[in-house]
Coordinates of C-alpha atoms in Angstrom, one line a residue:
M1 CA 111.0 88.5 150.7
L2 CA 109.8 85.3 149.1
D3 CA 109.9 82.9 152.0
Y4 CA 106.2 82.9 152.6
E5 CA 105.4 82.7 148.9
K6 CA 107.8 79.7 148.4
E7 CA 106.0 77.9 151.3
V8 CA 102.6 78.5 149.7
W9 CA 103.8 77.5 146.2
A10 CA 105.3 74.3 147.6
N11 CA 101.8 73.5 148.9
G12 CA 100.4 73.5 145.3
Y13 CA 99.1 77.1 145.0
S14 CA 100.3 79.2 142.1
L15 CA 98.3 82.5 142.1
I16 CA 99.1 84.3 145.3
A17 CA 97.6 87.7 145.9
G18 CA 99.4 90.0 148.3
V19 CA 97.0 92.4 150.0
D20 CA 97.6 95.6 151.9
E21 CA 96.1 99.0 152.7
V22 CA 97.3 102.5 153.3
G23 CA 95.7 105.5 155.0
R24 CA 94.4 103.8 158.1
G25 CA 95.8 106.5 160.4
C26 CA 94.9 109.5 158.4
L27 CA 92.4 112.2 159.4
F28 CA 91.3 112.8 155.8
G29 CA 90.1 110.9 152.8
D30 CA 89.7 107.3 151.7
V31 CA 91.5 104.2 153.0
V32 CA 93.0 102.5 149.9
A33 CA 93.8 98.9 149.5
A34 CA 95.6 96.9 146.7
A35 CA 95.7 93.3 145.8
V36 CA 98.6 92.2 143.6
I37 CA 99.3 88.8 141.9
L38 CA 102.9 88.4 140.8
P39 CA 104.2 85.6 138.6
Q40 CA 105.6 82.6 140.5
G41 CA 109.3 83.0 141.1
L42 CA 109.6 86.6 140.0
V43 CA 111.9 88.8 142.1
I44 CA 111.6 92.6 141.8
E45 CA 114.7 94.2 143.3
G46 CA 114.0 96.9 145.8
V47 CA 110.4 96.0 146.7
N48 CA 109.8 96.7 150.4
D49 CA 107.4 98.2 152.8
S50 CA 106.2 101.4 151.0
K51 CA 106.8 103.5 154.1
K52 CA 110.6 102.7 153.9
L53 CA 110.9 103.8 150.3
S54 CA 111.4 107.3 148.9
E55 CA 108.6 108.8 146.8
K56 CA 110.8 108.5 143.7
R57 CA 111.6 104.9 144.4
R58 CA 108.0 104.0 145.0
E59 CA 106.9 105.6 141.8
A60 CA 109.6 103.6 139.8
L61 CA 108.6 100.4 141.5
Y62 CA 104.9 101.1 140.9
D63 CA 105.6 101.1 137.2
I64 CA 107.6 97.9 137.3
I65 CA 104.9 96.1 139.4
C66 CA 102.2 97.3 136.9
E67 CA 104.3 95.9 134.0
Q68 CA 105.1 92.6 135.7
A69 CA 102.0 91.7 137.6
I70 CA 99.5 89.1 136.5
A71 CA 96.7 91.2 138.0
I72 CA 96.2 94.3 140.2
G73 CA 93.1 95.4 142.0
V74 CA 92.5 98.6 144.0
G75 CA 89.7 99.2 146.4
Y76 CA 88.6 102.1 148.4
A77 CA 86.5 103.0 151.5
D78 CA 85.6 106.7 151.9
A79 CA 85.5 108.9 155.0
E80 CA 81.7 108.5 155.4
T81 CA 82.1 104.7 155.4
I82 CA 85.0 104.9 157.9
D83 CA 82.9 107.0 160.2
R84 CA 79.9 104.7 159.8
I85 CA 81.6 101.3 160.3
N86 CA 85.0 102.2 161.9
I87 CA 88.4 102.2 160.4
K88 CA 89.2 98.5 160.9
Q89 CA 86.1 97.4 159.1
A90 CA 86.5 100.0 156.4
A91 CA 90.1 98.8 155.8
R92 CA 88.9 95.2 155.5
L93 CA 86.1 96.4 153.1
A94 CA 88.7 98.2 150.9
M95 CA 90.7 95.0 150.8
K96 CA 87.7 93.0 149.8
R97 CA 86.9 95.5 147.0
A98 CA 90.6 95.3 145.8
L99 CA 90.3 91.5 145.6
D100 CA 87.0 91.8 143.7
K101 CA 88.8 94.0 141.1
L102 CA 91.4 91.4 140.2
E103 CA 90.8 90.1 136.6
T104 CA 92.6 86.9 137.4
K105 CA 91.3 85.2 140.6
P106 CA 93.9 84.2 143.2
D107 CA 94.0 80.8 144.9
Y108 CA 95.8 82.0 148.1
L109 CA 96.1 85.3 149.9
L110 CA 98.9 86.8 151.9
V111 CA 97.6 89.7 153.9
D112 CA 99.3 92.4 156.0
A113 CA 98.1 91.7 159.5
E114 CA 94.4 91.3 158.6
K115 CA 91.8 88.8 157.5
V116 CA 89.9 89.5 154.3
D117 CA 86.3 88.6 153.9
A118 CA 86.8 86.1 151.1
P119 CA 86.4 82.3 150.8
L120 CA 90.1 81.7 150.0
P121 CA 92.9 80.2 152.1
Q122 CA 94.8 83.1 153.5
L123 CA 97.6 84.0 155.9
A124 CA 97.8 87.2 158.0
I125 CA 101.4 88.3 158.4
I126 CA 102.4 90.9 161.0
H127 CA 104.6 93.4 159.3
G128 CA 103.9 91.5 156.1
D129 CA 104.8 94.5 153.9
A130 CA 108.4 94.1 155.1
L131 CA 108.5 90.3 154.9
S132 CA 106.6 89.3 151.8
Q133 CA 107.2 90.6 148.2
S134 CA 103.6 90.1 147.3
I135 CA 102.3 92.2 150.3
A136 CA 105.1 94.8 149.7
A137 CA 104.0 95.2 146.1
A138 CA 100.4 95.7 147.2
S139 CA 101.6 98.3 149.7
I140 CA 103.4 100.2 147.0
I141 CA 100.4 100.2 144.6
A142 CA 98.1 101.3 147.4
K143 CA 100.5 104.0 148.6
V144 CA 101.2 105.5 145.2
T145 CA 97.5 105.4 144.3
R146 CA 96.5 107.2 147.5
D147 CA 99.3 109.8 147.3
R148 CA 98.1 110.7 143.8
M149 CA 94.6 111.0 145.1
C150 CA 96.0 113.4 147.8
L151 CA 97.3 115.7 145.0
H152 CA 93.8 116.0 143.6
W153 CA 92.2 116.5 147.1
G154 CA 94.8 119.1 147.7
L155 CA 93.5 121.1 144.8
D156 CA 90.0 120.8 146.0
Y157 CA 90.8 121.7 149.6
P158 CA 94.0 123.8 149.4
E159 CA 93.7 125.2 152.9
Y160 CA 94.6 121.9 154.6
G161 CA 97.9 121.1 152.8
I162 CA 96.7 117.5 152.0
A163 CA 99.3 117.2 149.1
I164 CA 102.1 117.7 151.6
H165 CA 101.1 115.6 154.6
K166 CA 98.7 113.2 152.8
G167 CA 96.0 113.6 155.5
Y168 CA 98.1 112.5 158.5
A169 CA 97.8 114.4 161.8
T170 CA 100.7 116.7 161.3
K171 CA 101.0 120.0 163.2
Q172 CA 100.2 121.9 159.9
H173 CA 97.1 119.7 159.4
R174 CA 95.8 120.1 163.0
E175 CA 96.3 123.8 162.9
A176 CA 94.4 124.0 159.6
L177 CA 91.5 122.1 161.1
E178 CA 91.4 124.4 164.1
A179 CA 91.3 127.4 161.8
H180 CA 88.9 126.1 159.1
G181 CA 87.0 123.2 160.6
P182 CA 86.7 119.9 158.8
S183 CA 86.0 119.5 155.1
P184 CA 83.4 117.0 153.7
L185 CA 86.3 114.5 153.3
H186 CA 87.5 114.5 156.9
R187 CA 86.9 111.5 159.1
R188 CA 84.7 113.0 161.8
S189 CA 85.3 110.0 164.1
F190 CA 89.0 110.8 164.2
L191 CA 88.7 114.5 165.1
G192 CA 87.3 114.6 168.6
K193 CA 90.0 116.5 170.4
I194 CA 90.8 118.7 167.5
L195 CA 87.1 119.7 167.0
A196 CA 86.7 120.3 170.7
K197 CA 89.7 122.6 170.6
Q198 CA 88.3 124.4 167.6
Q199 CA 85.0 125.0 169.3
E200 CA 86.8 126.5 172.3
L201 CA 88.4 129.0 169.9
F202 CA 85.0 130.2 168.7

């Protein structure tokens, strides 16, 4: 998990920020990105792509990353922004906002399959959250942050079950949309077929 980092360190960089986002495929809520700078040479056992970890393991690693990291930044793009500029651009915007929140500025970026709008040397790595500790740490921070947001959204909009499925297009979520229509936090641009079906019902 440190092969990419070691190559960058060997080229004279010391402050590598791993960058990743979560929530790209959801029907509801913000896309959330994180940027994490870990100390050079640090190994955190168990860090991996957040999707491969249990919720309990993610929460434990979240605390360890927060304790060990040099800096952490989190950025968001809401549903209205996603509908206005599209999900790809919104994810990149959230990543840029996460970078801007770092109190220590990085000198190199490792990014999960994206390019960030920043004047820094950077490397986009396909499946980076499974190949780079820095990116995996960012994926964990972003995932835990967004999951906690889903718990609050679930209280505001209990009819959709957001706390359970986290906004993804599960059967429960699609049926709730057909029954209740979209909330203000749903991504209208993602709902074409579901909304068409709902209008048929009425």
